[in-house]
Coordinates of C-alpha atoms in Angstrom, one line a residue:
Chain T
X19 CA 77.0 110.9 57.0
X20 CA 75.7 108.3 59.4
X21 CA 77.3 104.9 59.4
X22 CA 76.0 102.1 57.1
X23 CA 74.6 100.1 60.0
X24 CA 72.3 102.9 61.1
X25 CA 70.7 103.0 57.6
X26 CA 67.7 100.8 56.9
X27 CA 67.1 101.7 53.3
X28 CA 69.4 103.4 50.9
X29 CA 68.5 104.6 47.4
X30 CA 71.3 105.8 45.2
X31 CA 70.7 107.6 41.9
X32 CA 67.4 105.8 41.3
X33 CA 65.5 106.7 38.2
X34 CA 62.3 105.3 36.7
X35 CA 60.5 106.2 33.5
X36 CA 57.1 105.1 32.4
X37 CA 57.1 105.5 28.6
X38 CA 57.7 109.2 28.1
X39 CA 57.1 110.1 31.7
X40 CA 60.0 110.5 34.1
X41 CA 58.5 109.3 37.3
X42 CA 61.7 109.5 39.3
X43 CA 64.9 111.5 38.5
X44 CA 68.1 110.3 40.1
X45 CA 66.8 110.0 43.6
X46 CA 69.2 109.5 46.4
X47 CA 67.9 108.9 49.9
X48 CA 69.0 107.3 53.1
X49 CA 66.3 106.1 55.5
X50 CA 67.6 105.8 59.1
X51 CA 66.9 102.7 61.1
X52 CA 63.8 103.1 63.3
X53 CA 62.7 106.4 61.8
X54 CA 59.3 107.3 60.3
X55 CA 60.0 109.0 57.1
X56 CA 57.2 110.6 55.1
X57 CA 57.2 110.9 51.3
X58 CA 55.1 114.0 50.8
X59 CA 54.0 115.5 47.6
X60 CA 51.1 116.1 45.2
X61 CA 49.8 113.3 43.1
X62 CA 52.1 112.4 40.3
X63 CA 55.2 113.6 42.2
X64 CA 56.7 110.1 42.2
X65 CA 56.2 109.2 45.9
X66 CA 54.2 106.1 45.2
X67 CA 56.7 105.0 42.5
X68 CA 59.5 105.4 45.0
X69 CA 57.6 103.3 47.5
X70 CA 56.9 100.6 44.9
X71 CA 60.6 100.5 44.0
X72 CA 61.6 99.9 47.6
X73 CA 58.9 97.2 47.8
X74 CA 60.1 95.6 44.5
X75 CA 56.8 96.0 42.8
X76 CA 58.7 97.9 40.2
X77 CA 62.3 97.7 39.1
X78 CA 64.3 100.9 38.6
X79 CA 65.8 101.9 35.2
X80 CA 69.0 102.9 36.9
X81 CA 70.4 103.3 40.4
X82 CA 70.7 101.0 43.4
X83 CA 68.4 100.1 46.3
X84 CA 69.8 98.6 49.5
X85 CA 67.7 97.3 52.4
X86 CA 69.4 96.5 55.7
X87 CA 72.8 96.4 54.0
X88 CA 71.8 94.0 51.2
X89 CA 71.6 95.2 47.7
X90 CA 68.1 94.4 46.5
X91 CA 67.7 96.5 43.3
X92 CA 66.4 93.5 41.3
X93 CA 65.4 91.2 44.1
X94 CA 61.8 90.1 43.8
X95 CA 59.4 91.4 46.4
X96 CA 58.9 88.1 48.3
X97 CA 62.6 88.0 49.2
X98 CA 62.9 91.6 50.4
X99 CA 61.5 91.2 53.9
X100 CA 59.3 94.2 53.7
X101 CA 55.9 94.9 55.1
X102 CA 53.5 96.8 52.8
X103 CA 50.2 98.3 53.6
X104 CA 47.9 99.5 50.7
X105 CA 45.5 102.3 50.7
X106 CA 42.8 99.8 49.9
X107 CA 44.2 97.4 52.6
X108 CA 44.2 94.5 50.1
X109 CA 43.0 92.0 52.6
X110 CA 42.5 88.5 51.2
X111 CA 38.7 88.4 51.0
X112 CA 38.6 84.6 51.2
X113 CA 40.5 84.3 54.4
X114 CA 39.6 85.1 58.0
X115 CA 41.3 87.8 59.9
X116 CA 43.6 85.3 61.6
X117 CA 44.5 83.7 58.3
X118 CA 45.2 87.1 56.8
X119 CA 47.5 88.1 59.6
X120 CA 49.1 84.7 59.7
X121 CA 49.7 84.5 55.9
X122 CA 53.3 85.9 56.0
X123 CA 54.2 83.6 58.8
X124 CA 52.9 80.5 57.0
X125 CA 55.0 81.6 54.0
X126 CA 58.0 81.6 56.3
X127 CA 57.1 78.1 57.4
X128 CA 56.9 79.0 61.1
X129 CA 55.6 76.4 63.5
X130 CA 51.8 76.4 63.9
X131 CA 51.8 77.2 67.7
X132 CA 54.1 80.1 67.1
X133 CA 51.9 81.4 64.3
X134 CA 48.9 81.3 66.6
X135 CA 50.7 83.1 69.3
X136 CA 52.2 85.8 67.1
X137 CA 48.9 86.4 65.3
X138 CA 47.2 86.9 68.7
X139 CA 50.0 89.3 69.7
X140 CA 49.7 91.3 66.5
X141 CA 45.9 91.5 66.8
X142 CA 46.3 92.6 70.4
X143 CA 48.7 95.3 69.3
X144 CA 46.2 96.7 66.9
X145 CA 43.3 96.2 69.4
X146 CA 41.4 93.6 67.4
X147 CA 41.6 90.6 69.7
X148 CA 38.5 88.5 69.4
X149 CA 37.9 89.1 65.7
X150 CA 40.1 86.3 64.5
X151 CA 37.4 84.4 62.8
X152 CA 35.7 87.3 61.0
X153 CA 36.0 87.7 57.2
X154 CA 37.4 91.1 56.0
X155 CA 34.0 92.1 54.6
X156 CA 32.4 91.8 58.0
X157 CA 34.7 94.5 59.4
X158 CA 34.5 98.3 59.3
X159 CA 37.0 100.3 57.3
X160 CA 39.0 101.2 60.4
X161 CA 39.1 97.5 61.5
X162 CA 40.2 96.4 58.0
X163 CA 43.0 98.9 58.3
X164 CA 44.2 97.5 61.6
X165 CA 44.1 94.0 60.2
X166 CA 46.3 95.2 57.3
X167 CA 48.7 96.8 59.7
X168 CA 48.9 93.7 61.9
X169 CA 49.5 91.6 58.8
X170 CA 52.4 93.8 57.7
X171 CA 53.9 94.0 61.2
X172 CA 53.6 90.4 62.3
X173 CA 56.4 89.3 59.9
X174 CA 58.8 91.8 61.6
X175 CA 59.8 93.4 58.3
X176 CA 63.1 95.2 57.8
X177 CA 61.0 98.2 56.7
X178 CA 57.3 99.0 56.8
X179 CA 55.9 100.7 53.7
X180 CA 52.6 102.5 54.0
X181 CA 50.9 103.8 50.8
X182 CA 48.5 106.5 51.9
X183 CA 47.0 104.2 54.4
X184 CA 44.7 106.7 56.1
X185 CA 43.2 108.5 53.1
X186 CA 40.1 106.2 53.0
X187 CA 39.1 107.0 56.6
X188 CA 37.0 109.8 57.8
X189 CA 38.6 112.7 59.7
X190 CA 38.2 111.6 63.3
X191 CA 39.2 108.0 62.7
X192 CA 42.1 109.3 60.7
X193 CA 43.5 111.4 63.5
X194 CA 43.1 108.5 65.9
X195 CA 44.9 106.1 63.6
X196 CA 47.7 108.6 63.0
X197 CA 48.4 108.6 66.7
X198 CA 48.1 104.9 66.9
X199 CA 50.4 104.2 64.0
X200 CA 53.0 106.6 65.4
X201 CA 52.7 104.8 68.8
X202 CA 53.1 101.3 67.4
X203 CA 55.9 102.5 65.2
X204 CA 57.8 103.9 68.2
X205 CA 57.0 100.9 70.4
X206 CA 58.4 98.5 67.8
X207 CA 61.1 100.8 66.6
X208 CA 60.3 99.8 63.1
X209 CA 61.7 101.7 60.1
X210 CA 58.7 103.1 58.3
X211 CA 58.1 104.9 55.0
X212 CA 54.8 106.6 54.9
X213 CA 53.4 108.0 51.6
X214 CA 50.9 110.8 51.8
X215 CA 49.7 113.9 49.9
X216 CA 48.4 115.4 53.2
X217 CA 50.8 117.9 54.6
X218 CA 49.3 118.1 58.0
X219 CA 49.5 114.3 58.3
X220 CA 53.1 114.4 57.3
X221 CA 53.9 117.2 59.8
X222 CA 52.2 115.4 62.7
X223 CA 53.6 111.9 62.1
X224 CA 57.1 112.2 60.7
X225 CA 60.5 112.1 62.1
X226 CA 61.6 113.4 58.8
X227 CA 59.8 114.5 55.6
X228 CA 60.9 114.1 52.1
X229 CA 59.0 116.7 50.0
X230 CA 58.7 115.5 46.4
X231 CA 57.7 117.1 43.2
X232 CA 58.1 116.1 39.6
X233 CA 60.1 113.0 40.4
X234 CA 62.6 114.6 42.6
X235 CA 63.1 115.1 46.4
X236 CA 62.9 118.9 46.9
X237 CA 63.7 118.9 50.5
X238 CA 64.5 116.3 53.2
X239 CA 64.3 117.4 56.8
X240 CA 62.4 117.3 60.1
X241 CA 58.9 118.7 60.1
X242 CA 60.2 121.9 61.6
X243 CA 62.9 122.3 59.1
X244 CA 60.6 121.7 56.2
X245 CA 58.0 124.1 57.6
X246 CA 60.3 126.8 58.9
X247 CA 63.2 126.7 56.5
X248 CA 61.8 125.6 53.1
X249 CA 64.4 125.2 50.4
X250 CA 62.3 126.6 47.6
X251 CA 58.9 128.1 46.7
X252 CA 57.3 124.7 46.1
X253 CA 58.2 123.3 49.5
X254 CA 57.2 126.6 51.2
X255 CA 53.7 126.6 49.6
X256 CA 53.0 122.9 49.7
X257 CA 53.8 122.3 53.3
X258 CA 51.4 124.3 55.5
X259 CA 49.5 127.5 54.7
X260 CA 51.5 130.4 53.6
X261 CA 51.1 134.0 52.4
X262 CA 53.2 135.3 49.5
X263 CA 53.9 139.0 50.1
X264 CA 55.7 141.5 48.0
X265 CA 58.8 143.0 49.6
X266 CA 62.0 144.6 48.7
X267 CA 65.5 143.3 49.3
X268 CA 67.6 145.9 51.2
X269 CA 70.9 144.2 51.6
X270 CA 72.5 140.8 51.8
X271 CA 75.0 140.1 54.6
X272 CA 75.5 136.3 54.5
X273 CA 74.1 134.3 56.1
X274 CA 71.4 137.0 56.6
X275 CA 69.5 139.3 54.4
X276 CA 67.3 142.3 55.2
X277 CA 64.0 143.0 53.4
X278 CA 61.6 145.8 53.7
X279 CA 57.9 145.3 53.7
X280 CA 55.8 148.4 54.2
X281 CA 57.4 150.1 57.2
X282 CA 58.8 146.9 58.6
X283 CA 62.4 145.7 58.3
X284 CA 62.7 141.9 58.5
X285 CA 65.8 139.7 58.7
X286 CA 65.6 136.6 56.7
X287 CA 68.1 133.9 55.7
X288 CA 70.1 134.8 52.6
X289 CA 70.3 131.0 51.8
X290 CA 67.2 131.1 49.5
X291 CA 68.1 134.4 47.7
X292 CA 71.1 133.2 45.8
X293 CA 72.2 136.1 43.5
X294 CA 69.3 138.5 44.2
X295 CA 70.3 142.1 43.9
X296 CA 69.7 144.6 46.7
X297 CA 66.9 147.0 45.7
X298 CA 65.0 144.4 43.7
X299 CA 61.6 142.9 44.6
X300 CA 61.4 139.6 46.5
X301 CA 58.5 137.4 47.5
X302 CA 58.3 137.0 51.3
X303 CA 56.7 133.7 52.4
X304 CA 55.0 134.3 55.7
X305 CA 53.0 131.7 57.7
X306 CA 49.5 132.9 58.8
X307 CA 50.4 132.5 62.5
X308 CA 53.4 134.9 62.0
X309 CA 51.1 137.8 61.1
X310 CA 49.3 140.0 63.6
X311 CA 46.9 142.9 63.5
X312 CA 49.2 145.9 64.3
X313 CA 48.6 147.8 67.5
X314 CA 48.6 151.6 67.0
X315 CA 52.1 153.0 67.1
X316 CA 53.9 149.9 65.8
X317 CA 55.4 149.8 62.3
X318 CA 53.0 148.1 59.9
X319 CA 53.8 145.9 56.9
X320 CA 50.7 146.9 55.1
X321 CA 47.2 148.2 55.5
X322 CA 44.2 146.1 54.8
X323 CA 40.6 145.5 55.3
X324 CA 39.0 142.4 56.9
X325 CA 37.2 140.5 54.1
X326 CA 36.2 137.4 56.0
X327 CA 36.4 135.8 59.4
X328 CA 36.4 132.1 59.9
X329 CA 36.0 130.6 63.4
X330 CA 38.1 127.4 63.8
X331 CA 37.5 126.7 67.4
X332 CA 41.0 127.0 68.8
X333 CA 41.9 129.9 66.5
X334 CA 40.4 132.5 64.2
X335 CA 41.3 132.9 60.5
X336 CA 41.1 136.5 59.2
X337 CA 41.1 136.9 55.5
X338 CA 42.5 140.4 54.7
X339 CA 42.5 142.4 51.5
X340 CA 45.9 144.0 51.4
X341 CA 46.5 145.1 47.8
X342 CA 49.8 146.8 48.7
X343 CA 51.6 143.6 49.4
X344 CA 49.5 140.7 48.0
X345 CA 47.3 140.0 45.1
X346 CA 45.5 137.1 46.9
X347 CA 43.9 137.6 50.3
X348 CA 46.2 137.5 53.2
X349 CA 45.5 134.9 55.8
X350 CA 46.1 135.8 59.4
X351 CA 45.7 133.1 62.1
X352 CA 45.0 134.4 65.6
X353 CA 45.0 132.1 68.6
X354 CA 41.9 132.3 70.9
X355 CA 38.6 133.8 69.7
X356 CA 39.1 137.6 70.5
X357 CA 39.6 138.1 66.8
X358 CA 36.0 137.5 66.1
X359 CA 34.8 140.5 68.1
X360 CA 37.8 142.9 67.8
X361 CA 38.0 142.9 64.0
X362 CA 34.7 142.3 62.3
X363 CA 34.4 142.1 58.6
X364 CA 35.0 145.5 57.0
X365 CA 37.4 146.8 59.7
X366 CA 40.5 148.6 58.4
X367 CA 43.6 147.3 60.1
X368 CA 47.4 147.4 59.9
X369 CA 49.3 144.1 59.4
X370 CA 52.6 143.4 61.2
X371 CA 55.0 140.5 61.0
X372 CA 56.0 138.9 64.3
X373 CA 59.4 137.3 64.8
X374 CA 61.8 136.6 62.0
X375 CA 60.2 133.5 60.7
X376 CA 59.6 134.6 57.1
X377 CA 61.5 133.2 54.1
X378 CA 62.3 135.2 51.0
X379 CA 62.6 134.0 47.5
X380 CA 63.3 135.7 44.2
X381 CA 60.1 136.4 42.4
X382 CA 59.0 133.9 39.8
X383 CA 60.3 134.8 36.4
X384 CA 57.4 135.9 34.3
X385 CA 56.9 133.7 31.3
Chain A
X29 CA -1.5 118.9 36.8
X30 CA 0.3 117.1 33.9
X31 CA 2.3 114.8 36.2
X32 CA -0.6 113.8 38.4
X33 CA -2.2 111.5 35.7
X34 CA 0.8 110.7 33.5
X35 CA 2.7 109.1 36.4
X36 CA 0.2 106.3 37.2
X37 CA -0.4 105.6 33.5
X38 CA 3.3 105.3 32.9
X39 CA 3.7 103.0 35.9
X40 CA 0.8 100.8 34.6
X41 CA 2.3 100.7 31.1
X42 CA 5.7 99.9 32.5
X43 CA 4.3 97.0 34.5
X44 CA 2.4 95.7 31.5
X45 CA 5.5 95.7 29.3
X46 CA 7.6 93.9 32.0
X47 CA 4.8 91.3 32.5
X48 CA 4.5 90.8 28.7
X49 CA 8.3 90.3 28.4
X50 CA 8.4 87.9 31.3
X51 CA 5.5 86.0 29.8
X52 CA 7.2 85.7 26.4
X53 CA 10.3 84.4 28.1
X54 CA 8.5 81.8 30.1
X55 CA 5.6 80.9 27.7
X56 CA 7.5 78.5 25.4
X57 CA 8.8 76.4 28.3
X58 CA 5.4 76.5 29.9
X59 CA 3.6 75.3 26.7
X60 CA 6.1 72.5 26.2
X61 CA 5.9 71.4 29.8
X62 CA 2.1 71.2 29.7
X63 CA 2.3 69.4 26.3
X64 CA 4.6 66.8 27.9
X65 CA 1.9 65.6 30.2
X66 CA -0.7 65.1 27.3
X67 CA -2.1 61.7 27.4
X68 CA -2.7 61.6 23.6
X69 CA 0.1 60.9 21.1
X70 CA 0.0 64.3 19.5
X71 CA 1.9 67.5 20.4
X72 CA -1.1 69.7 21.2
X73 CA -1.9 72.4 23.6
X74 CA -3.7 72.5 26.0
X75 CA -3.8 68.7 26.7
X76 CA -7.2 67.2 27.2
X77 CA -6.1 64.4 29.5
X78 CA -2.9 64.0 31.6
X79 CA -0.2 61.3 31.8
X80 CA 3.4 60.6 32.8
X81 CA 3.8 58.0 30.1
X82 CA 5.8 60.1 27.6
X83 CA 8.5 60.6 30.2
X84 CA 8.7 56.8 30.6
X85 CA 8.8 56.4 26.9
X86 CA 11.4 59.1 26.3
X87 CA 13.7 57.7 29.1
X88 CA 13.4 54.2 27.7
X89 CA 14.1 55.2 24.1
X90 CA 17.5 53.9 23.0
X91 CA 18.4 56.8 20.8
X92 CA 17.7 59.3 23.6
X93 CA 19.7 57.3 26.1
X94 CA 22.7 57.1 23.6
X95 CA 22.3 60.8 22.8
X96 CA 22.3 61.7 26.5
X97 CA 25.4 59.6 27.1
X98 CA 27.2 61.0 24.0
X99 CA 26.2 64.5 25.1
X100 CA 27.6 64.1 28.6
X101 CA 30.9 62.7 27.2
X102 CA 31.3 65.5 24.6
X103 CA 30.2 68.2 27.1
X104 CA 32.5 67.1 29.9
X105 CA 35.5 66.9 27.5
X106 CA 34.7 70.0 25.5
X107 CA 34.0 72.4 28.5
X108 CA 37.0 71.1 30.5
X109 CA 39.3 71.6 27.6
X110 CA 37.8 75.0 26.9
X111 CA 38.2 75.9 30.5
X112 CA 41.9 75.2 30.5
X113 CA 42.6 76.7 27.1
X114 CA 40.3 79.7 27.7
X115 CA 41.7 80.3 31.2
X116 CA 45.3 80.3 29.9
X117 CA 44.4 82.6 27.0
X118 CA 42.5 84.9 29.5
X119 CA 45.5 85.1 31.7
X120 CA 47.8 85.8 28.8
X121 CA 45.4 88.6 27.5
X122 CA 45.0 90.1 30.9
X123 CA 48.6 90.0 32.2
X124 CA 50.9 90.3 29.3
X125 CA 51.5 92.7 26.5
X126 CA 52.6 91.1 23.2
X127 CA 52.5 91.6 19.5
X128 CA 49.3 90.5 17.7
X129 CA 47.4 90.6 21.0
X130 CA 44.4 92.3 19.4
X131 CA 44.5 89.7 16.6
X132 CA 44.6 86.8 19.0
X133 CA 41.6 88.3 20.9
X134 CA 39.7 88.7 17.7
X135 CA 40.4 85.1 16.6
X136 CA 39.4 83.7 20.0
X137 CA 36.1 85.6 20.0
X138 CA 35.4 84.9 16.3
X139 CA 33.2 81.9 16.8
X140 CA 30.6 84.4 18.1
X141 CA 30.5 85.9 14.7
X142 CA 30.7 82.8 12.5
X143 CA 27.4 80.8 12.3
X144 CA 27.4 77.4 13.9
X145 CA 26.5 75.7 10.7
X146 CA 29.6 77.2 9.1
X147 CA 31.8 75.9 11.9
X148 CA 30.1 72.5 11.7
X149 CA 30.4 72.3 7.9
X150 CA 34.1 73.3 8.2
X151 CA 34.9 70.6 10.6
X152 CA 32.9 68.1 8.5
X153 CA 34.9 69.0 5.4
X154 CA 38.2 68.9 7.3
X155 CA 37.4 65.6 9.0
X156 CA 36.6 63.9 5.7
X157 CA 39.6 65.5 4.0
X158 CA 41.9 64.2 6.7
X159 CA 40.2 60.9 6.6
X160 CA 39.1 61.1 10.2
X161 CA 36.1 59.1 11.3
X162 CA 33.3 61.1 12.7
X163 CA 34.1 60.0 16.2
X164 CA 34.0 62.0 19.5
X165 CA 37.3 63.8 18.7
X166 CA 35.8 65.9 16.0
X167 CA 32.7 66.7 18.0
X168 CA 34.7 67.7 21.0
X169 CA 37.1 69.9 19.1
X170 CA 34.1 71.5 17.3
X171 CA 32.4 72.2 20.7
X172 CA 35.6 73.5 22.2
X173 CA 35.8 76.1 19.4
X174 CA 32.2 77.1 19.9
X175 CA 32.3 77.5 23.7
X176 CA 35.8 78.9 24.0
X177 CA 34.7 82.6 23.7
X178 CA 32.3 82.2 26.6
X179 CA 34.8 80.6 28.9
X180 CA 37.4 83.2 27.9
X181 CA 35.1 86.0 28.6
X182 CA 34.0 84.6 32.0
X183 CA 37.6 84.0 33.2
X184 CA 38.8 87.3 31.7
X185 CA 36.1 89.2 33.6
X186 CA 36.9 87.6 36.9
X187 CA 40.6 88.3 36.3
X188 CA 39.7 91.9 35.7
X189 CA 37.7 92.0 38.9
X190 CA 40.6 90.6 40.8
X191 CA 42.5 93.4 42.6
X192 CA 46.1 93.0 41.5
X193 CA 47.2 94.5 44.8
X194 CA 46.1 91.3 46.5
X195 CA 48.8 89.5 44.6
X196 CA 51.3 92.2 45.5
X197 CA 50.3 92.0 49.1
X198 CA 50.9 88.3 49.1
X199 CA 54.3 88.8 47.5
X200 CA 55.2 91.5 50.1
X201 CA 54.3 88.9 52.8
X202 CA 56.9 86.6 51.3
X203 CA 54.9 84.4 49.0
X204 CA 56.8 83.3 45.8
X205 CA 54.8 83.5 42.6
X206 CA 53.6 79.8 42.7
X207 CA 52.3 80.2 46.2
X208 CA 50.5 83.5 45.3
X209 CA 48.8 81.6 42.4
X210 CA 47.6 78.7 44.6
X211 CA 46.7 80.6 47.8
X212 CA 45.3 83.9 46.4
X213 CA 44.8 84.0 42.7
X214 CA 43.1 80.7 42.0
X215 CA 40.8 80.7 45.1
X216 CA 39.5 84.1 44.1
X217 CA 39.1 83.0 40.4
X218 CA 37.0 79.9 41.3
X219 CA 33.6 81.6 40.8
X220 CA 34.7 82.7 37.4
X221 CA 36.1 79.3 36.5
X222 CA 33.0 77.5 37.7
X223 CA 30.7 79.8 35.9
X224 CA 32.8 79.6 32.7
X225 CA 32.7 75.8 32.9
X226 CA 29.0 75.8 33.6
X227 CA 28.0 78.0 30.7
X228 CA 30.3 76.1 28.4
X229 CA 28.6 72.9 29.6
X230 CA 25.1 74.2 29.0
X231 CA 26.0 75.6 25.6
X232 CA 27.8 72.4 24.6
X233 CA 25.0 70.1 25.8
X234 CA 22.4 72.1 23.9
X235 CA 24.4 72.7 20.8
X236 CA 22.6 71.4 17.7
X237 CA 23.5 73.1 14.5
X238 CA 27.2 72.3 14.3
X239 CA 26.7 68.9 16.0
X240 CA 24.3 67.9 13.2
X241 CA 27.2 68.1 10.7
X242 CA 29.9 66.4 12.8
X243 CA 28.0 63.6 14.5
X244 CA 27.2 60.2 13.1
X245 CA 24.4 57.9 14.1
X246 CA 26.7 56.3 16.7
X247 CA 27.9 59.6 18.2
X248 CA 24.8 61.8 17.9
X249 CA 24.2 64.1 20.9
X250 CA 20.8 64.5 22.5
X251 CA 19.7 67.6 20.4
X252 CA 20.6 65.7 17.2
X253 CA 18.7 62.6 18.4
X254 CA 15.7 64.8 19.2
X255 CA 15.8 66.3 15.7
X256 CA 16.0 62.9 14.1
X257 CA 13.1 61.7 16.3
X258 CA 10.9 64.7 15.4
X259 CA 11.4 64.1 11.7
X260 CA 9.6 60.8 12.1
X261 CA 7.3 61.1 15.1
X262 CA 5.4 63.9 16.7
X263 CA 4.4 62.5 20.1
X264 CA 4.9 64.3 23.4
X265 CA 8.2 62.4 24.3
X266 CA 9.9 65.4 22.7
X267 CA 8.2 67.7 25.2
X268 CA 9.0 65.3 28.0
X269 CA 12.7 65.3 27.1
X270 CA 12.6 69.1 27.0
X271 CA 11.1 69.2 30.5
X272 CA 13.9 66.9 31.8
X273 CA 16.4 69.2 30.1
X274 CA 15.0 72.3 31.8
X275 CA 14.9 70.6 35.2
X276 CA 18.5 69.4 35.0
X277 CA 19.8 72.8 33.9
X278 CA 17.8 74.5 36.6
X279 CA 19.1 72.2 39.2
X280 CA 22.7 72.8 38.1
X281 CA 22.3 76.6 38.2
X282 CA 20.6 76.4 41.6
X283 CA 23.4 74.3 43.0
X284 CA 25.9 76.8 41.6
X285 CA 23.9 79.6 43.0
X286 CA 23.7 78.0 46.5
X287 CA 27.4 77.3 46.5
X288 CA 28.9 80.4 45.0
X289 CA 26.0 82.9 44.7
X290 CA 24.5 83.6 41.3
X291 CA 25.9 87.1 41.3
X292 CA 29.4 85.7 41.4
X293 CA 28.6 83.0 38.9
X294 CA 27.2 85.5 36.4
X295 CA 30.2 87.8 37.2
X296 CA 27.9 90.7 38.1
X297 CA 29.2 91.3 41.6
X298 CA 31.1 94.5 42.0
X299 CA 34.3 95.0 43.9
X300 CA 33.7 96.4 47.3

């Protein structure tokens, strides 16, 4: 476990209940100094509650919250030295851009010339120099967002909390802001907690991702770990596209296991199989980019028929009907655009798995 | 085709109805305004010859002067007290959960249901029972009760329209609760407070029914003075006063509009 001084925020056994609803169950989490950690999960998973607890907008029913070594579990927000950015930006409509950004500095009773300088620096950082005197309603959505970011950063908070800050922006602007936020975050080395329900946003931004569901953290790890070595079925299917294929467990030799799918033998980790018995069915979770159309002569996992082709620019998505191994259509993602001409809709093909990137889980118990 | 002729007819009928409604809204004020300029000492329409003299007479009439002064005193006190009380109640209803919240809400809004003469009569009985002279105090309290629901609603609606995240944002930037109130909450509530006060003032200044019960000769407000006048005389000074009334109210609303925007004053502006 890393030393206390390298931890910016620590949550220990934090629970929160709203009436009958358990929003958070006994969550323990250490956020490292300087990292960008994403809380990722579907709506209602507790990610926003967790963020609000760190901010002090809510108080936990039990557990402890520590920011920068100080216990703040019941400290009011205004003494926590956090920066918070809302999805709706929450700019003060009656104040100019400069007054908005300078608000936190005025509350800290910083000398006027210093405020002016730091506000100018912060606006330069988010590329809004020259708009000091505008009112928020005179700005575009993207500009309002930058003001909100500058306002949260200018006070040099111990931790920057972002609540789905990009979800109100259109796609292109969003991608640009992702890069910009990441850049700024790295430049300032500021500890950042980023809440999102968008898994691709989480994968591209984060140093680490905490995948949440039903008030618990299901997995905490780097983007790669969460994507490549999911802990459970939920994480596997929530983060990235995935095919769930029917396979059979051949044997377990810890830490590996061997499964058979069609004619193919695949080595997977035994970590996710617990007490599964050899000979029983398992669900094999396979990413669309780990599937190929089989060349003649190679062992196939299944036979199928191309049901749809979707051109995505850099890659082609083939949707395959393969009833032997999957009830839903199987998604195959092929780099380049050859796929369009080689395998038109209706072609019968064989499917094969590349590399040993699949993850196996015990089938869901039928209710 | 069916639509080809029904459309223009419907449009015509629609315009006719709108025009008729607008006419009925404006007609009484128009008739009275014209009658005020009648040279002859009768309230008739349309006037045969024109004059300003009823304005001069009305403004010089002692009862009207007193009534105006009394009205201003009562209105200023009543709407200011109602603003503070109504604002506090609105904040309590918006921000806090407590027992009997629904009951409190019902009681506060009940003057909308109870007729004004009942309220007036009640205060009259109470005042005489308690041996209170019918001074300004009773009138002010009576008016506070009558205008409170309007102030309450106005402030409550602007509180509802206030994004609570603005206050959270201020707190996250290091503002203690008192600073949040002064730098964020109150400035954003000002349109609601001003409109609440303004409507309370207009209602209070125009209030007649309840005032008739609780005022005395010495304390009568302008509407009561007008009533007493019209019982004895029927010359156009009445109409002249009405015109002055309309002009003052219109000027007040125009100022409020220019300063804050009528949309905000009427609380109809939507959150962006």
